[in-house]
């Protein structure tokens, strides 16, 4: 999901320029303790946070002060720009930042990006939990995709505009999209045929923002979620019959045997295979008669092991299922812990000296 945010944040010039302004405001205040004290005088509950290229959770932390205290941040910048004791270069920089954040386009971007990040961030945290499995991950990813598709509707965009208008009113900003100034225009080319026709450009600033930023960012995020979690969906389809014990009990022997044989083919490499599909089907029939319908794969594996591991094929399949990483953070966390253990053992190992 961090890579999904990366794709969306770099999808358009508007998105790149927006986060660049966020970082510039933080750099301006953090470069001086005097400026930081002026900021704290106006913004008392939250403080500005920097952006990070690797920890994408920092983006929600960086946007939160702008979402709820953008007026106070503007007041702090304005105070610095009007202070006669401040260096003229610093005053000019503060004035430029005031002009950048006091635009309706920037305010809309704050509201939109905060809503997107506010839905992705908790899902990202959930998917990094050790006990989180693939089935649960795909369930919340479907919820995320549903929300992103709902945001793409005209009603959702207008709701964002209403929320942005309320924020703009507090700052005294007119809720009108500004025309792009200094926009680069393409060089005119001569037409070789009379039937050639140029595409009609989008002139309305609101429509430009809606098409080139709002819809484009959401489309990139939706496509990125579908592409990056395609392999996760394939793994879930292969092991899906082990997630729902109630549904598994209603399967016929032929359907259960087909699932187990397909899993055997998947877990076969050359002449070696991890499980026997026919034996696993019989083991599942026996185990399903002994357990409850709402048992999770982890609870099912615990039951099999505590009962004497009488179903070795099922035990192997469940262990493979439960050790499949939901996110890349799972593998990285394992290697980080192994590195710590190795360093600890190396530092505590003492060389024994033998008398000559």
Coordinates of C-alpha atoms in Angstrom, one line a residue:
X1 CA 0.0 0.0 0.0
X2 CA 3.0 2.3 0.5
X3 CA 3.8 1.8 -3.2
X4 CA 0.2 2.5 -4.1
X5 CA 0.6 5.9 -2.3
X6 CA 3.9 6.4 -4.1
X7 CA 2.2 5.8 -7.5
X8 CA -0.6 8.2 -6.7
X9 CA 1.6 10.9 -5.2
X10 CA 3.8 11.0 -8.3
X11 CA 1.0 10.5 -10.8
X12 CA 0.6 14.1 -11.9
X13 CA 2.3 17.5 -11.8
X14 CA -0.4 18.8 -9.5
X15 CA 0.2 16.0 -6.9
X16 CA 3.9 16.5 -7.0
X17 CA 3.6 20.3 -6.7
X18 CA 1.1 19.9 -3.8
X19 CA 3.4 17.7 -1.6
X20 CA 6.3 20.0 -2.6
X21 CA 4.5 23.0 -1.0
X22 CA 3.8 20.9 2.2
X23 CA 7.5 20.1 2.5
X24 CA 8.5 23.7 1.8
X25 CA 6.3 25.0 4.6
X26 CA 7.9 22.6 7.1
X27 CA 11.4 23.4 5.9
X28 CA 10.7 27.2 6.3
X29 CA 9.6 26.9 9.9
X30 CA 12.1 24.2 11.0
X31 CA 15.0 26.2 9.6
X32 CA 14.8 28.7 12.5
X33 CA 13.8 28.3 16.2
X34 CA 12.3 31.8 16.1
X35 CA 10.0 30.9 13.2
X36 CA 9.1 27.6 15.0
X37 CA 8.1 29.5 18.1
X38 CA 5.9 31.8 16.0
X39 CA 4.3 28.6 14.5
X40 CA 3.7 27.1 18.0
X41 CA 2.1 30.3 19.1
X42 CA -0.6 29.9 16.5
X43 CA -0.8 26.1 16.2
X44 CA -0.8 24.7 19.7
X45 CA -2.4 21.2 19.4
X46 CA -0.6 19.8 16.3
X47 CA 2.8 20.5 14.8
X48 CA 4.1 20.3 11.3
X49 CA 5.8 17.1 10.2
X50 CA 8.2 16.4 7.4
X51 CA 7.6 14.1 4.4
X52 CA 9.6 10.9 4.1
X53 CA 10.6 9.1 0.9
X54 CA 10.4 5.6 2.6
X55 CA 7.9 6.0 5.4
X56 CA 4.7 6.9 3.6
X57 CA 2.8 7.1 6.8
X58 CA 4.5 10.5 7.3
X59 CA 2.2 11.9 4.6
X60 CA -0.9 11.6 6.8
X61 CA 1.0 13.2 9.7
X62 CA 2.2 16.0 7.5
X63 CA -1.3 16.7 6.1
X64 CA -3.2 16.6 9.4
X65 CA -2.1 20.1 10.6
X66 CA -3.1 21.6 7.2
X67 CA -6.5 19.8 7.3
X68 CA -7.5 21.3 10.6
X69 CA -5.2 24.3 11.2
X70 CA -4.4 25.7 7.8
X71 CA -5.8 29.1 8.9
X72 CA -3.4 29.2 11.9
X73 CA -0.4 28.1 9.7
X74 CA -1.3 31.0 7.3
X75 CA -1.4 33.4 10.2
X76 CA 2.0 32.4 11.3
X77 CA 3.4 32.9 7.8
X78 CA 1.7 36.2 7.5
X79 CA 3.1 37.4 10.9
X80 CA 6.6 36.6 9.7
X81 CA 6.1 38.3 6.3
X82 CA 4.9 41.5 8.1
X83 CA 7.6 41.5 10.9
X84 CA 10.0 44.5 10.3
X85 CA 12.7 42.8 12.3
X86 CA 12.9 39.8 9.9
X87 CA 15.3 39.6 7.0
X88 CA 13.8 40.7 3.7
X89 CA 14.6 37.4 2.0
X90 CA 12.8 35.5 4.8
X91 CA 9.9 37.9 4.6
X92 CA 9.7 37.3 0.8
X93 CA 9.8 33.5 1.3
X94 CA 7.0 33.7 3.9
X95 CA 4.9 35.9 1.5
X96 CA 5.4 33.4 -1.3
X97 CA 4.3 30.5 0.9
X98 CA 1.2 32.5 2.0
X99 CA 0.2 33.0 -1.7
X100 CA 0.7 29.2 -2.3
X101 CA -1.5 27.9 0.5
X102 CA -4.1 30.6 0.2
X103 CA -5.6 29.2 -3.0
X104 CA -8.8 27.2 -3.4
X105 CA -6.9 24.6 -5.4
X106 CA -4.5 23.9 -2.6
X107 CA -7.3 23.8 0.0
X108 CA -9.2 21.2 -2.1
X109 CA -6.0 19.1 -2.5
X110 CA -5.6 19.1 1.3
X111 CA -9.1 17.8 1.8
X112 CA -8.9 15.2 -1.0
X113 CA -5.5 13.8 -0.1
X114 CA -6.4 13.7 3.6
X115 CA -9.5 11.7 2.9
X116 CA -7.5 9.2 0.7
X117 CA -4.7 8.8 3.1
X118 CA -7.0 8.6 6.1
X119 CA -8.6 5.4 4.6
X120 CA -5.3 3.8 3.4
X121 CA -3.2 4.4 6.5
X122 CA -5.2 2.2 9.0
X123 CA -5.4 -0.6 6.4
X124 CA -1.7 -0.4 5.9
X125 CA -1.2 -0.8 9.7
X126 CA -3.6 -3.7 9.9
X127 CA -1.8 -5.6 7.1
X128 CA 1.5 -5.4 9.0
X129 CA 0.2 -7.3 12.0
X130 CA 1.7 -10.7 12.5
X131 CA -1.6 -12.5 12.8
X132 CA -3.2 -11.0 9.7
X133 CA -3.9 -13.5 7.0
X134 CA -4.5 -13.2 3.2
X135 CA -8.3 -13.6 3.4
X136 CA -8.7 -10.7 5.8
X137 CA -6.3 -8.6 3.8
X138 CA -8.3 -9.1 0.6
X139 CA -11.5 -8.3 2.4
X140 CA -10.3 -4.9 3.6
X141 CA -8.7 -4.2 0.2
X142 CA -12.1 -4.7 -1.4
X143 CA -13.5 -2.2 1.0
X144 CA -10.7 0.2 0.1
X145 CA -11.4 -0.2 -3.7
X146 CA -15.1 0.3 -3.1
X147 CA -14.4 3.6 -1.3
X148 CA -12.0 4.8 -4.0
X149 CA -14.6 4.0 -6.7
X150 CA -17.2 5.9 -4.7
X151 CA -14.9 8.9 -4.5
X152 CA -14.8 8.9 -8.3
X153 CA -18.5 9.8 -8.5
X154 CA -19.7 13.3 -9.2
X155 CA -21.5 13.4 -5.8
X156 CA -18.3 12.7 -3.9
X157 CA -16.3 15.4 -5.8
X158 CA -19.0 17.9 -5.0
X159 CA -18.9 16.9 -1.4
X160 CA -15.2 17.5 -1.4
X161 CA -15.8 20.9 -2.9
X162 CA -18.3 21.7 -0.1
X163 CA -15.9 20.7 2.6
X164 CA -13.1 22.7 0.9
X165 CA -15.5 25.7 0.7
X166 CA -16.1 25.6 4.4
X167 CA -12.3 25.6 5.0
X168 CA -11.7 28.3 2.5
X169 CA -14.4 30.5 4.1
X170 CA -12.5 30.4 7.4
X171 CA -9.4 31.7 5.6
X172 CA -11.2 34.3 3.6
X173 CA -10.5 32.6 0.3
X174 CA -13.0 32.7 -2.5
X175 CA -14.2 29.2 -3.5
X176 CA -13.2 29.6 -7.1
X177 CA -10.5 27.6 -9.0
X178 CA -7.8 29.9 -10.2
X179 CA -6.6 29.8 -13.8
X180 CA -3.2 28.2 -14.3
X181 CA -0.7 31.0 -14.8
X182 CA 2.4 30.6 -16.9
X183 CA 1.1 27.3 -18.4
X184 CA 3.5 25.9 -21.0
X185 CA 1.8 25.7 -24.4
X186 CA 2.7 23.3 -27.2
X187 CA 4.3 24.6 -30.4
X188 CA 1.9 25.0 -33.3
X189 CA 2.4 22.4 -36.0
X190 CA 1.2 22.8 -39.6
X191 CA -1.7 20.6 -40.7
X192 CA -1.0 18.4 -43.7
X193 CA -4.7 17.5 -44.3
X194 CA -7.9 19.5 -44.0
X195 CA -9.7 16.8 -42.1
X196 CA -7.2 16.9 -39.2
X197 CA -8.7 18.4 -36.1
X198 CA -7.2 19.4 -32.7
X199 CA -8.7 18.1 -29.5
X200 CA -10.8 20.6 -27.7
X201 CA -9.0 21.8 -24.6
X202 CA -10.6 21.9 -21.2
X203 CA -10.9 25.6 -20.4
X204 CA -12.9 25.6 -17.2
X205 CA -10.4 25.6 -14.2
X206 CA -12.7 23.4 -12.1
X207 CA -13.0 20.8 -14.9
X208 CA -9.3 20.9 -15.4
X209 CA -8.7 20.2 -11.7
X210 CA -11.4 17.5 -11.7
X211 CA -10.0 15.6 -14.7
X212 CA -6.3 16.1 -14.5
X213 CA -5.9 15.8 -10.7
X214 CA -8.9 14.3 -8.9
X215 CA -10.0 11.6 -11.4
X216 CA -6.4 10.9 -12.5
X217 CA -5.1 10.4 -9.0
X218 CA -8.0 8.1 -8.1
X219 CA -7.6 6.1 -11.3
X220 CA -3.9 5.6 -10.6
X221 CA -4.6 4.5 -7.0
X222 CA -7.3 2.0 -8.1
X223 CA -5.2 0.5 -10.9
X224 CA -2.2 0.3 -8.6
X225 CA -4.2 -1.6 -5.9
X226 CA -5.4 -4.1 -8.5
X227 CA -2.0 -4.6 -10.1
X228 CA 0.1 -4.9 -6.9
X229 CA -2.2 -7.3 -5.1
X230 CA -2.9 -9.6 -8.1
X231 CA -0.5 -12.3 -6.8
X232 CA -2.2 -12.1 -3.4
X233 CA -5.6 -12.9 -5.0
X234 CA -4.1 -15.9 -6.8
X235 CA -2.7 -17.3 -3.5
X236 CA -6.1 -16.7 -1.8
X237 CA -7.9 -18.6 -4.6
X238 CA -5.6 -21.6 -4.2
X239 CA -6.1 -21.8 -0.4
X240 CA -9.6 -20.3 -0.2
X241 CA -11.3 -23.7 0.7
X242 CA -9.3 -23.9 3.9
X243 CA -10.7 -20.5 5.3
X244 CA -14.4 -21.4 5.6
X245 CA -15.0 -24.6 7.5
X246 CA -18.7 -24.3 7.2
X247 CA -18.5 -24.0 3.4
X248 CA -15.9 -26.9 3.4
X249 CA -18.4 -29.2 5.1
X250 CA -21.0 -28.6 2.4
X251 CA -18.6 -29.6 -0.4
X252 CA -19.0 -32.9 -2.1
X253 CA -16.1 -35.4 -2.0
X254 CA -15.4 -34.8 -5.7
X255 CA -15.2 -31.0 -5.2
X256 CA -13.0 -31.4 -2.1
X257 CA -10.8 -33.8 -3.9
X258 CA -10.4 -31.4 -6.8
X259 CA -9.3 -28.6 -4.5
X260 CA -6.8 -30.8 -2.7
X261 CA -5.3 -32.1 -6.0
X262 CA -5.0 -28.6 -7.4
X263 CA -3.2 -27.6 -4.2
X264 CA -0.9 -30.6 -4.6
X265 CA 0.0 -29.5 -8.1
X266 CA 0.7 -26.0 -6.9
X267 CA 3.0 -27.4 -4.1
X268 CA 4.9 -29.7 -6.5
X269 CA 8.4 -29.0 -7.7
X270 CA 9.8 -31.6 -10.1
X271 CA 9.5 -35.0 -8.5
X272 CA 9.0 -33.7 -5.0
X273 CA 5.7 -32.6 -3.5
X274 CA 4.8 -31.2 -0.1
X275 CA 1.4 -32.9 0.2
X276 CA -0.7 -35.8 -1.1
X277 CA -4.0 -34.4 -2.4
X278 CA -6.0 -37.7 -2.0
X279 CA -4.8 -38.2 1.6
X280 CA -5.5 -34.6 2.4
X281 CA -9.1 -34.8 1.2
X282 CA -9.7 -37.7 3.6
X283 CA -8.0 -35.9 6.4
X284 CA -10.2 -32.8 5.9
X285 CA -13.4 -34.9 5.9
X286 CA -12.3 -36.4 9.2
X287 CA -11.3 -33.2 10.8
X288 CA -14.3 -31.2 9.6
X289 CA -16.6 -33.6 11.6
X290 CA -14.7 -32.8 14.8
X291 CA -14.4 -29.0 14.8
X292 CA -16.8 -26.0 14.8
X293 CA -17.9 -24.1 11.7
X294 CA -16.3 -20.8 12.7
X295 CA -12.7 -22.1 13.2
X296 CA -9.9 -20.0 11.6
X297 CA -6.9 -21.7 9.8
X298 CA -4.7 -20.9 12.8
X299 CA -7.2 -22.5 15.3
X300 CA -7.6 -25.5 12.9
X301 CA -3.8 -26.0 12.8
X302 CA -3.6 -25.8 16.6
X303 CA -6.3 -28.4 16.9
X304 CA -4.6 -30.8 14.5
X305 CA -1.2 -30.5 16.3
X306 CA -2.7 -30.8 19.8
X307 CA -4.7 -33.9 18.7
X308 CA -1.4 -35.7 17.8
X309 CA -0.8 -34.4 14.3
X310 CA -2.9 -37.2 12.8
X311 CA -3.4 -35.2 9.6
X312 CA 0.2 -34.5 8.3
X313 CA -0.9 -33.3 4.8
X314 CA -3.4 -30.8 6.2
X315 CA -0.9 -29.7 8.8
X316 CA 1.7 -28.9 6.1
X317 CA -0.9 -27.0 3.9
X318 CA -2.1 -24.9 6.9
X319 CA 1.5 -24.1 7.9
X320 CA 2.3 -22.9 4.3
X321 CA -0.9 -20.9 4.2
X322 CA -0.3 -19.2 7.6
X323 CA 3.3 -18.3 6.8
X324 CA 2.5 -16.7 3.4
X325 CA 3.4 -13.0 3.9
X326 CA 0.5 -10.6 3.5
X327 CA 2.9 -7.7 2.8
X328 CA 6.5 -7.1 2.2
X329 CA 6.8 -5.8 5.7
X330 CA 6.4 -9.3 7.0
X331 CA 9.6 -10.6 5.3
X332 CA 11.5 -7.4 6.1
X333 CA 10.5 -7.7 9.8
X334 CA 11.8 -11.3 9.9
X335 CA 15.1 -10.4 8.4
X336 CA 15.5 -7.4 10.7
X337 CA 14.9 -9.6 13.7
X338 CA 17.4 -12.2 12.5
X339 CA 19.9 -9.5 12.0
X340 CA 19.4 -8.3 15.6
X341 CA 19.8 -11.8 17.0
X342 CA 23.0 -12.4 14.9
X343 CA 24.5 -9.1 16.2
X344 CA 23.5 -10.0 19.8
X345 CA 25.1 -13.4 19.6
X346 CA 28.2 -12.1 17.9
X347 CA 28.7 -9.5 20.6
X348 CA 28.2 -11.9 23.5
X349 CA 30.3 -14.7 22.2
X350 CA 33.7 -14.8 24.0
X351 CA 36.8 -16.6 22.8
X352 CA 38.0 -19.3 25.1
X353 CA 41.7 -19.2 25.9
X354 CA 43.5 -22.5 26.5
X355 CA 46.7 -22.7 28.6
X356 CA 49.7 -23.5 26.5

